[in-house]
Coordinates of C-alpha atoms (C1' of nucleotides) in Angstrom, one line a residue:
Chain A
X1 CA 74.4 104.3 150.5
X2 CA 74.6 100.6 150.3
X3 CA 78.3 99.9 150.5
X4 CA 79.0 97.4 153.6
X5 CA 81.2 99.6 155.2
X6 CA 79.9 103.0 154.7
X7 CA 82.3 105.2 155.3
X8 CA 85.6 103.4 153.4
X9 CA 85.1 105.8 150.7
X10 CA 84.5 109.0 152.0
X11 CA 88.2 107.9 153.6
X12 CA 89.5 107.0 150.5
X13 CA 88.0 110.2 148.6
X14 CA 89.6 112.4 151.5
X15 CA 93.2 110.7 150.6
X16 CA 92.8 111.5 147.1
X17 CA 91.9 114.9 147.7
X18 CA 94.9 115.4 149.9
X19 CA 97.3 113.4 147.5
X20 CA 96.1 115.3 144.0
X21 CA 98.3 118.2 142.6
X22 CA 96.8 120.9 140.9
X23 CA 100.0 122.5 140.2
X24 CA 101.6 119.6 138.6
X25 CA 102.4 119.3 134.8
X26 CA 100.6 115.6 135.3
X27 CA 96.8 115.3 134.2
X28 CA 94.5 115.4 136.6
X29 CA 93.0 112.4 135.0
X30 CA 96.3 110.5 135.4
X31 CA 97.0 111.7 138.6
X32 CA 93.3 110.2 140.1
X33 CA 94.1 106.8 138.1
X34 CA 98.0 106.3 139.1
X35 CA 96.1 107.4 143.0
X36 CA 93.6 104.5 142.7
X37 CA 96.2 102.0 141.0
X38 CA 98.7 102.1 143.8
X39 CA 95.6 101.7 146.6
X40 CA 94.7 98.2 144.4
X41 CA 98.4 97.3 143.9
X42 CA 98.8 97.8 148.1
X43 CA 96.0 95.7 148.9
X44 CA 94.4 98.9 150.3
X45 CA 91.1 98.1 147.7
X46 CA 90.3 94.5 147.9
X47 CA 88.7 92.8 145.2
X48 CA 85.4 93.3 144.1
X49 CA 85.2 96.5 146.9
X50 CA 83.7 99.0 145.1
X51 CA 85.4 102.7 144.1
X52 CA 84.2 105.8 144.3
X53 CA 81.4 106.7 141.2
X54 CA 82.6 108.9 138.6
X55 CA 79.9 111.6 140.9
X56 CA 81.6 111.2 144.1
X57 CA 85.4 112.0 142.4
X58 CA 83.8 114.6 140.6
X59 CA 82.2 116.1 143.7
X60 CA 85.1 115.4 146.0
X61 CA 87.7 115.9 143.8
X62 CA 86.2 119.0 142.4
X63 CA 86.7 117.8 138.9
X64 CA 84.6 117.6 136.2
X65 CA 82.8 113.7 135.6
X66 CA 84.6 113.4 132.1
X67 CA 87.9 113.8 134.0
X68 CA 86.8 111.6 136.9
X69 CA 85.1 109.3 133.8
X70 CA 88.6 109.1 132.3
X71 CA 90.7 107.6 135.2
X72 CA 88.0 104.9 135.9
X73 CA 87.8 104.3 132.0
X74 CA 91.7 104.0 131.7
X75 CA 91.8 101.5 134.9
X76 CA 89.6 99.3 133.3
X77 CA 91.3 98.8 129.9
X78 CA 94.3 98.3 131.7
X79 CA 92.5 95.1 133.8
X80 CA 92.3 96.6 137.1
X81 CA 88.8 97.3 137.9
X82 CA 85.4 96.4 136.3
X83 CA 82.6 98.4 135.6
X84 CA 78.9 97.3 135.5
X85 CA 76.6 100.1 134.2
X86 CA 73.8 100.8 137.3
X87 CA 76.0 99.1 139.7
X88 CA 79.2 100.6 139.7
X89 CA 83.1 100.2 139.5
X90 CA 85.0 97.3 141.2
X91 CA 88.4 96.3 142.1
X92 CA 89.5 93.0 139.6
X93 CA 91.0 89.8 141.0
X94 CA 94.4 89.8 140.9
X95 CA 94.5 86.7 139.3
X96 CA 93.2 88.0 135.9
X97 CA 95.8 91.2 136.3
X98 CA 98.6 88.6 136.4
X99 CA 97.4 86.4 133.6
X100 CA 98.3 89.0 131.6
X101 CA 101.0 88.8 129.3
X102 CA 103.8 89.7 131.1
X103 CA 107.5 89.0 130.0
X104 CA 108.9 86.0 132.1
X105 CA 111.4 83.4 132.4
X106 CA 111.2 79.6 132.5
X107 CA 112.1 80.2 136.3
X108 CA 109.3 82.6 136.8
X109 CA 106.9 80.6 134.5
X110 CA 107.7 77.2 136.5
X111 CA 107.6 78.7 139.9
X112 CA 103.9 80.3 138.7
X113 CA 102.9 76.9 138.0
X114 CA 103.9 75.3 141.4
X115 CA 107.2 73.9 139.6
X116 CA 110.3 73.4 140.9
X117 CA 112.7 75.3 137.9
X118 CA 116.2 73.9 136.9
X119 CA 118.7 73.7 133.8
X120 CA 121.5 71.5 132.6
X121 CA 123.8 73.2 131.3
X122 CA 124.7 71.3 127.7
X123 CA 126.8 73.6 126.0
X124 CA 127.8 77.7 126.5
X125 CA 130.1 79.1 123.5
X126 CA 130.4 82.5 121.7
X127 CA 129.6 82.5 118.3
X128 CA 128.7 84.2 115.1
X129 CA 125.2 83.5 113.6
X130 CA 123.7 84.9 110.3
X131 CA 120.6 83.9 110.7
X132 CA 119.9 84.7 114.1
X133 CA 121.8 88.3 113.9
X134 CA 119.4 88.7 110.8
X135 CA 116.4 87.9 113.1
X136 CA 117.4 90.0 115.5
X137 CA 118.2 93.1 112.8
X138 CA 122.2 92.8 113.9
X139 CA 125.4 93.2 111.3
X140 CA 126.0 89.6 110.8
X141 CA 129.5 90.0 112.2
X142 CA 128.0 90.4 115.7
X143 CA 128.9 87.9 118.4
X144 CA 126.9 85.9 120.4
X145 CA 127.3 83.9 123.5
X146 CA 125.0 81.2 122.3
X147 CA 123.6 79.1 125.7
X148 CA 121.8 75.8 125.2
X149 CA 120.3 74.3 127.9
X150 CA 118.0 71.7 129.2
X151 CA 115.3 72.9 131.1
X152 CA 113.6 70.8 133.8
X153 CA 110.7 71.1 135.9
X154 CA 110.7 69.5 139.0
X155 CA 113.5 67.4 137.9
X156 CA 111.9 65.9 134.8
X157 CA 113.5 67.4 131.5
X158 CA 110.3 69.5 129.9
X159 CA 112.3 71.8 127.3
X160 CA 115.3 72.3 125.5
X161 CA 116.2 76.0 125.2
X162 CA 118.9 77.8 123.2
X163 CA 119.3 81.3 124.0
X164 CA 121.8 83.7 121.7
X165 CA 122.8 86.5 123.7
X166 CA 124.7 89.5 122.2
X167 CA 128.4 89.1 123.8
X168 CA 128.8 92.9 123.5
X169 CA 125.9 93.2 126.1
X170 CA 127.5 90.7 128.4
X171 CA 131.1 90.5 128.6
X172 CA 131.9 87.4 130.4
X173 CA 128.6 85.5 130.7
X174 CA 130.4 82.6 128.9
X175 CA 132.0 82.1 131.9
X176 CA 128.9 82.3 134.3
X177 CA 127.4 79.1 135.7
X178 CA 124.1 78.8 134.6
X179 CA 123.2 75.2 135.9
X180 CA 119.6 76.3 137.8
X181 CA 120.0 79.7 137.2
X182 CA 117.7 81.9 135.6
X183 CA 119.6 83.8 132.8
X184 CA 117.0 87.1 133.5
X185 CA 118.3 86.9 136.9
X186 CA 122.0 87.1 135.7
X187 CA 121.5 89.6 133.1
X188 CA 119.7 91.7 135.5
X189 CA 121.5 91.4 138.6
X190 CA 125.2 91.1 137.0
X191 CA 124.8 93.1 134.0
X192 CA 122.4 95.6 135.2
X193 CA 120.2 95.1 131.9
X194 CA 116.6 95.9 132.0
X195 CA 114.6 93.5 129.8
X196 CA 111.2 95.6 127.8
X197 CA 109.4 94.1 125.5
X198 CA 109.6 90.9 123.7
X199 CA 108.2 89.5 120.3
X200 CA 107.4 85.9 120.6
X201 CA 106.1 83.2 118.4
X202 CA 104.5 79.4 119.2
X203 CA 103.8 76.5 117.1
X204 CA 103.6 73.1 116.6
X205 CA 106.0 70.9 115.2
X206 CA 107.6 66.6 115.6
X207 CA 110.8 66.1 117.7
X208 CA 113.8 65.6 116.0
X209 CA 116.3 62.7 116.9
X210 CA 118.5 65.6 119.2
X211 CA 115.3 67.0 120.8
X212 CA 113.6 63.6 121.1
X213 CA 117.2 62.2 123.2
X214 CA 117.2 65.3 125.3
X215 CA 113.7 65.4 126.3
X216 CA 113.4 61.8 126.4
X217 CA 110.6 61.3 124.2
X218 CA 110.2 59.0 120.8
X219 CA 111.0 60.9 117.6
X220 CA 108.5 62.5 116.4
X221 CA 106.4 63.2 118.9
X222 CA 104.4 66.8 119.1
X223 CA 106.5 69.5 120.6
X224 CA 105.9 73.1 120.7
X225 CA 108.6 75.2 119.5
X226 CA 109.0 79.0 121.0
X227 CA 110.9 82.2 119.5
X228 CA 111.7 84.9 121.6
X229 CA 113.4 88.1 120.5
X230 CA 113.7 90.1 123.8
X231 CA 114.6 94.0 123.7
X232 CA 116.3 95.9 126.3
X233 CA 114.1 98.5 128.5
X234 CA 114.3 100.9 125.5
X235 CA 111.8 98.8 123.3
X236 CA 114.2 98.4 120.7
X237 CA 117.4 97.6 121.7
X238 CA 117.5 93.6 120.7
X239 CA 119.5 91.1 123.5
X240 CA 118.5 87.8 122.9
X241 CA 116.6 85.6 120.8
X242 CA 115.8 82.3 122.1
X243 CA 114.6 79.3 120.6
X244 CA 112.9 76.6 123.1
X245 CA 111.5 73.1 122.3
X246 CA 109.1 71.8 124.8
X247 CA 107.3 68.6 125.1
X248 CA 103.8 68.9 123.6
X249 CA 102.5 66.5 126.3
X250 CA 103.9 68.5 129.5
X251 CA 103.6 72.1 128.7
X252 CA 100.8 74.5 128.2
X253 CA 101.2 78.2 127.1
X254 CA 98.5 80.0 128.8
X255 CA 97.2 83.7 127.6
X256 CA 94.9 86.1 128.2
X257 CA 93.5 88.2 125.7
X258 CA 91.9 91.6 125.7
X259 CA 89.3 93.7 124.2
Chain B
X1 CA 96.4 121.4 103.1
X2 CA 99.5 119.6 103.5
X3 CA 98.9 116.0 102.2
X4 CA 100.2 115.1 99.1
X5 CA 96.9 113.9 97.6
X6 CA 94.6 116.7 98.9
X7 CA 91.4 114.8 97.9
X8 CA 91.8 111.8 99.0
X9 CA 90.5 112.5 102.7
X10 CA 87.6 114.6 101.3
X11 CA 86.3 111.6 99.2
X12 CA 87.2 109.3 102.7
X13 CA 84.7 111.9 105.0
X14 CA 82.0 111.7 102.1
X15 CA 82.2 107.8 102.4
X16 CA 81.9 107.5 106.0
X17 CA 79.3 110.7 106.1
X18 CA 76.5 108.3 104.0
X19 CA 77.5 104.9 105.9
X20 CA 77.1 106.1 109.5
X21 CA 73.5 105.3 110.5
X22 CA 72.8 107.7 113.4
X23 CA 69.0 105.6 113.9
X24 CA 71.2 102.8 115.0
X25 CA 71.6 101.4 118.1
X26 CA 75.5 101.3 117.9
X27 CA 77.0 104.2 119.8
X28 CA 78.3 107.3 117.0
X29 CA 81.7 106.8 118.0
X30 CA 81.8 103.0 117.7
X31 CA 80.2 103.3 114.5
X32 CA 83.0 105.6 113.2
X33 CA 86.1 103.7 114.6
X34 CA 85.0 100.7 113.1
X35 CA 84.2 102.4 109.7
X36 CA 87.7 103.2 109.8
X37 CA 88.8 100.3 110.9
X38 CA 87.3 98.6 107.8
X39 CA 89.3 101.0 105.2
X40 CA 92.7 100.4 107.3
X41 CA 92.3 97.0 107.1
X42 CA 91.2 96.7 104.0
X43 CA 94.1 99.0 103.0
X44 CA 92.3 101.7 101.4
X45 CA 94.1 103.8 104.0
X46 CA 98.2 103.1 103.1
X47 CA 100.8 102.7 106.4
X48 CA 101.3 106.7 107.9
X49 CA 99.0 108.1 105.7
X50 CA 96.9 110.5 107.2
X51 CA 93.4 110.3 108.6
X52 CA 90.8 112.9 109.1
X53 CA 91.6 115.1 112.3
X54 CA 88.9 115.2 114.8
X55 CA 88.1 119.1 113.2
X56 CA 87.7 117.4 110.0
X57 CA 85.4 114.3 111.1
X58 CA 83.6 116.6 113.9
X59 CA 82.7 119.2 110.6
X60 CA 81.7 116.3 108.0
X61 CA 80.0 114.1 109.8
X62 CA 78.1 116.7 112.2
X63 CA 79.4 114.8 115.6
X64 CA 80.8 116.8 118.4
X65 CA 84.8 116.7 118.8
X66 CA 85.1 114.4 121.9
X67 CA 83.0 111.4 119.8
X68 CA 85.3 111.9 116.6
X69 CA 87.8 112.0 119.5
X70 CA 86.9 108.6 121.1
X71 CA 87.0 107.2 118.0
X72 CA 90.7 107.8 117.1
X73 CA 91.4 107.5 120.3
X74 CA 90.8 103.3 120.5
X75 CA 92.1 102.9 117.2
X76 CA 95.1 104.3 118.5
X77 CA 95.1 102.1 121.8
X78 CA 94.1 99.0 119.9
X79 CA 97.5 99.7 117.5
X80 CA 95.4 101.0 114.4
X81 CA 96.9 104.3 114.3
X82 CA 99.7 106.5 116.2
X83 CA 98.9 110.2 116.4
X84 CA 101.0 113.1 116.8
X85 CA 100.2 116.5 118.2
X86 CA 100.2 119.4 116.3
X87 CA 100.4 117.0 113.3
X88 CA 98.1 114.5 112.9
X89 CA 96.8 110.6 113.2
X90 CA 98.2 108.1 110.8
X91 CA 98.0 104.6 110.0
X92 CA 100.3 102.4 111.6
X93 CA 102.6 99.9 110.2
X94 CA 100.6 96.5 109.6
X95 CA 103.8 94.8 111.6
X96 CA 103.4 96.6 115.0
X97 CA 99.4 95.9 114.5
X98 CA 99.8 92.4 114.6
X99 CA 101.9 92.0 117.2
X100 CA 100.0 93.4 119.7
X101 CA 98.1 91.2 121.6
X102 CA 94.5 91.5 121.4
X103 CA 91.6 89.4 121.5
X104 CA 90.8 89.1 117.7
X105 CA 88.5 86.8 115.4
X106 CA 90.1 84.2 112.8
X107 CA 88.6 86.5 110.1
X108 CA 90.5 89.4 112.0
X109 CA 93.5 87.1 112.0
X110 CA 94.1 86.4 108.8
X111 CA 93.3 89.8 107.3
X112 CA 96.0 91.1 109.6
X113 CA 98.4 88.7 108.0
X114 CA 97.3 89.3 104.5
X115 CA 95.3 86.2 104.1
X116 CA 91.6 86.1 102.8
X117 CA 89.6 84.4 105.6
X118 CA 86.8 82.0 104.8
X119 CA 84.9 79.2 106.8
X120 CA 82.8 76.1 105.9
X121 CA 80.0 75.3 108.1
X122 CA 80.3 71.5 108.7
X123 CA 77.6 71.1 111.8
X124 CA 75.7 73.2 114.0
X125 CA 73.5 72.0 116.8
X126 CA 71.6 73.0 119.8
X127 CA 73.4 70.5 122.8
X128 CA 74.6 70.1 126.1
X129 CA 77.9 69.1 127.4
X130 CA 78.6 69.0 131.0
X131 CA 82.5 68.8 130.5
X132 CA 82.2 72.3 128.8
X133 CA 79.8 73.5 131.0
X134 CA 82.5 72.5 134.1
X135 CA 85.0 74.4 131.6
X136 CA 83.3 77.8 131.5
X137 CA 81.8 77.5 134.9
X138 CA 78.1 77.0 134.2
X139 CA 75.8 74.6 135.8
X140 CA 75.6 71.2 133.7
X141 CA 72.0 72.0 132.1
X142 CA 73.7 74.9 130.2
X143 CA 72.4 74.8 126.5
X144 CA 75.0 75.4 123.7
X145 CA 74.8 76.1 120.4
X146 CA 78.2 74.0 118.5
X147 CA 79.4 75.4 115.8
X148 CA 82.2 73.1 114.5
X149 CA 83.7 75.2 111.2
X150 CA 86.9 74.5 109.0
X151 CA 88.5 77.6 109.0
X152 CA 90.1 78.5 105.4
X153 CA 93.1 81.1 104.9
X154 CA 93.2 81.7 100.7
X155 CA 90.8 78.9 100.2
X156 CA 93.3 76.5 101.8
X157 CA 92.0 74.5 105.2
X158 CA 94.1 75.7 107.9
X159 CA 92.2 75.0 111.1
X160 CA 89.1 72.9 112.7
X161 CA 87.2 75.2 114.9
X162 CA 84.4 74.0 117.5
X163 CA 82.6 76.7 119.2
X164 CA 80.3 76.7 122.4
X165 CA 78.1 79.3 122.5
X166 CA 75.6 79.8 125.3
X167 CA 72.6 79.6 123.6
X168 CA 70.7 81.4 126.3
X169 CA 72.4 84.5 125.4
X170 CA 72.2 84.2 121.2
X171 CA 68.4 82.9 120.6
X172 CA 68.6 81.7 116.9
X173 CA 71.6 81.6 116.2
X174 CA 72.0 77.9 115.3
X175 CA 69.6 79.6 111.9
X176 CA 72.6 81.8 111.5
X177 CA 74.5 80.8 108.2
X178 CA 78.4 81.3 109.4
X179 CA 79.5 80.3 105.8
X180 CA 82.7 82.7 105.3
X181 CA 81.3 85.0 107.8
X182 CA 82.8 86.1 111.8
X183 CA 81.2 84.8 114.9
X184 CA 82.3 87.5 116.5
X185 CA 81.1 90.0 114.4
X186 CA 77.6 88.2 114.4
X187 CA 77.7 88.2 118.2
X188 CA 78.1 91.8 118.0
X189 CA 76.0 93.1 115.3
X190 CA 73.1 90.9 115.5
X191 CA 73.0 90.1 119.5
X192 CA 74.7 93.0 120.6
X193 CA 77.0 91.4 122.5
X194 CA 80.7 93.1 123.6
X195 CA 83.6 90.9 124.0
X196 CA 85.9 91.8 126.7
X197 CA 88.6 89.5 127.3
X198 CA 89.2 85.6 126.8
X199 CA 91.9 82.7 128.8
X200 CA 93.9 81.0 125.9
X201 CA 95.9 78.1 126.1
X202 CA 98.4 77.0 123.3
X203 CA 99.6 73.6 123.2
X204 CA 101.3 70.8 120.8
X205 CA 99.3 67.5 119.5
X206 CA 99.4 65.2 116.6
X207 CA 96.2 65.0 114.3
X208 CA 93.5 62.6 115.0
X209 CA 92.1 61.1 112.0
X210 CA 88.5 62.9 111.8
X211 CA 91.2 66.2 112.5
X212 CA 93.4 65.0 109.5
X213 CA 91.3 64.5 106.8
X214 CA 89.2 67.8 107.3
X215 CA 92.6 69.7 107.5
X216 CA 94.3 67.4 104.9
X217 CA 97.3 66.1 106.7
X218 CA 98.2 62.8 107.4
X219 CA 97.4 61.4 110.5
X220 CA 99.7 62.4 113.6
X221 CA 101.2 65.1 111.8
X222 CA 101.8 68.1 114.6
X223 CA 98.7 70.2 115.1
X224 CA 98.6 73.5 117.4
X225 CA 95.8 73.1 119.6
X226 CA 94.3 76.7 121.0
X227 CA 91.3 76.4 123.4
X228 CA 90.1 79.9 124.1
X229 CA 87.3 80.9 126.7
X230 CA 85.8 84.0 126.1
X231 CA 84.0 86.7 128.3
X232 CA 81.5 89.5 127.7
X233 CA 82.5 92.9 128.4
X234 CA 81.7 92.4 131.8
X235 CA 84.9 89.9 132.4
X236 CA 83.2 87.9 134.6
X237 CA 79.9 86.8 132.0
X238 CA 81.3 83.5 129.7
X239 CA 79.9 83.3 126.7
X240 CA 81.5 81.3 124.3
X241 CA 84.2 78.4 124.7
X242 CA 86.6 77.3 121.1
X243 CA 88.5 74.4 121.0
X244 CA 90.5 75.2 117.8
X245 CA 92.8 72.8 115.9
X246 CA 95.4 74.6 113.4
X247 CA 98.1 72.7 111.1
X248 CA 100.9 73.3 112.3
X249 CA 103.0 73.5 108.9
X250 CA 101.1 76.8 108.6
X251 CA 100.3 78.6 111.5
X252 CA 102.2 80.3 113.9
X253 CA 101.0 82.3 116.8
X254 CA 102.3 85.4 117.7
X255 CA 102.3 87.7 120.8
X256 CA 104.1 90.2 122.3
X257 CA 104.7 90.3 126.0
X258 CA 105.7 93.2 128.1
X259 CA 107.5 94.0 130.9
Chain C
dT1 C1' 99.5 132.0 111.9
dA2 C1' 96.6 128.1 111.2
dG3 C1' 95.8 123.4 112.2
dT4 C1' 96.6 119.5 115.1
dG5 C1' 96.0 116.7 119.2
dG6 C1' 95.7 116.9 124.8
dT7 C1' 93.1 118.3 128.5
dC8 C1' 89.1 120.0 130.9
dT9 C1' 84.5 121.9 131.9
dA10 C1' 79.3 121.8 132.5
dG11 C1' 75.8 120.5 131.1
dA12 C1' 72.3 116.7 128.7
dC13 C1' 69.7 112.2 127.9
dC14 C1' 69.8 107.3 128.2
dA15 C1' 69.8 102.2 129.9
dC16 C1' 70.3 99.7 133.7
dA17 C1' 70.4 98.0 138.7
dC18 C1' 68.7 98.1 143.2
dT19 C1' 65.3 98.8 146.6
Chain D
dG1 C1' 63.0 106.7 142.7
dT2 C1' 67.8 107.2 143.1
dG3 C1' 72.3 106.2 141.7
dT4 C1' 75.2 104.1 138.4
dG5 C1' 77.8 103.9 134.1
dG6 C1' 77.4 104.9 128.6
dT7 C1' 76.9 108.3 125.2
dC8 C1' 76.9 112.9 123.4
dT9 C1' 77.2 118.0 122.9
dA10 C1' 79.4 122.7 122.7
dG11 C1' 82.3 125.0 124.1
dA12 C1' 87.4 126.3 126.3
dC13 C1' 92.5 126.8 126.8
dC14 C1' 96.9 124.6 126.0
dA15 C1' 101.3 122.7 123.6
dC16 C1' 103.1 121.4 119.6
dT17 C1' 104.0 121.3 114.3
dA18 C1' 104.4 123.3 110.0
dA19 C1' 104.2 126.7 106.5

DNA sequence: TAGTGGTCTAGACCACACT
DNA sequence: GTGTGGTCTAGACCACTAA
């Protein structure tokens, strides 16, 4: 018994019990670790509080400890609790949860950083690419309302983004104003389309005379040049591929890696 | 006895039957996943062909069901293998391997693109350096051992890698000889150390001139530059810090984000 | 019907942390 | 010493797939 507040499990182990389903097609293993994931998510488990031991869900829960073992195993893979043989399980920091790789937009990405996001708007037309439809595993009679941008952080211009998105998906968006606008936002909000999963590449390249002009920089200068190919909520549905040009000196992709 | 070569996983079990080492101190079920791991990424195991079932492994190699279990089990989370009820586990496509984001070893890296990894030891030292130290959080006095490698893909130079490794928690490993062989894997084979997770930045430079001729690049040609802080299992213990330098004519980083 | 993976139980021994 | 997580065993029943 050497938790500072003593009896903040036996609470939490008497809401479990209450909550969990034995006559539901769900595991019981899944059904303990969703239960725990929504107490971190609320704020209801603070970080670095401890859980309940595989022995006090097995006793309380009346399950056995590989089942109990499984839903604190799961948590952790999936960054929301550690585990410390002798010691016991704990609630993660947020801060590493988030730092996962999660699917964002240059609004959500600048805002994250303390930013202010914005865009200039340089060009919007529809258009046929082969290349791009290619990319994105498309006929290459499919049409495109191709978006190119100027991205700015706090004013200063810090990317240049072009963004084909599949005119079928969007009818219209040609004729949205995107100045400071996050295209997510649109496509979710406007179009109702759920973005899953994207495939993204990074590396380095040297400005070209266009980039250089737009981002104000000398030619030449390192710049790091991100592919996107987003898919719909499906995971394999393709809506946009974008191609973004940021200046080396003012933008750092940050990752965290697992296991 | 439904697999078009029906040998071929009997001659696989008697392989991994005389390599597993039960007097070690690896756990069964690590040993096994990674034994597999090996001959997937090796390619003696083709794209959907079929592994051993858990039956099969549980009866050849004399383990119970739940360790042959585990073992499929991770390859499947880490994107090795997909598995199918009432029909098997199978080798998954190289493509959807790679593209996962996990936290892997240059030698890792390049096998998953097809590339034969290599590394040339040019300096290792026992130092400290408070600025590092700072970095991974450590008090200044921290002793590393710096292992500064150029990384070869094919025989080719492709990056410059410096690694800090707490030397604290790796006694001896500055006598290590890291010619053409992973870090990582010597931190976990010889030290028995687990990684868990690591924060990576990406960002865009221009080769300095030590950078340039080890890499063979003129000077100021772009350079991705990929500083990665890894932790043990734990998530919270550092252990290692990499500042990385890659040409940037030749590497690209992928990820895939979510959400 | 036989084989597969998915879940679950009820034990066991171990290394490790705390006190 | 007690409690924790890490590994492992030897069973069980189920849903699903394929012959």
């Amino acid at each position: 018994m050497a938790a500072s507040h003593p009896h903040a499990v036996d609470a939490l182990l008497e809401g479990l019990g209450r909550e969990l389903d034995r006559a539901s097609p769900l595991p019981l293993y899944y059904q303990i670790k969703e239960l725990l994931r929504e107490r971190i998510e609320r704020g209801e488990l603070r970080p670095h509080e401890r859980l309940p031991s595989e022995n006090e869900l097995e006793r309380a829960l009346g399950v056995s400890r590989m089942t109990a073992r499984r839903a604190l195993a799961e948590l952790e893979t999936e960054g929301y609790v550690y585990r410390e043989q002798g010691r016991g399980t704990f609630v993660a920091e947020p801060k590493l949860r988030q730092s996962l790789l999660r699917l964002t937009s240059f609004t959500e990405d600048m805002r994250a950083r303390g930013l202010r996001p914005g865009a200039r708007v340089l060009d919007v037309r529809v258009m046929r690419d082969e290349r791009v439809a290619a990319r994105m595993g498309l006929e290459p009679e499919e049409a495109f309302v191709r978006v190119r941008r100027v991205r700015l952080a706090d004013g200063q211009p810090l990317a240049l983004e072009t963004a084909y998105v599949r005119a079928a998906l969007c009818p219209g968006l040609e004729a949205e104003d995107l100045t400071d606008r996050s295209l997510y936002q649109t496509l979710r909000e406007r179009y109702k389309l759920q973005l899953g999963r994207a495939e993204q590449t990074l590396e380095a390249g040297a400005a070209t005379e266009f980039e250089a002009q737009v981002l104000r920089i000398p030619v030449g200068q390192p710049v790091l040049l991100i592919e996107r190919l987003t898919f719909l909520g499906d995971g394999r549905t393709p809506i946009e591929f974008v191609r973004s040009v940021y200046r080396g000196d003012r933008y750092k992709f940050v990752v965290e890696l697992r296991r």
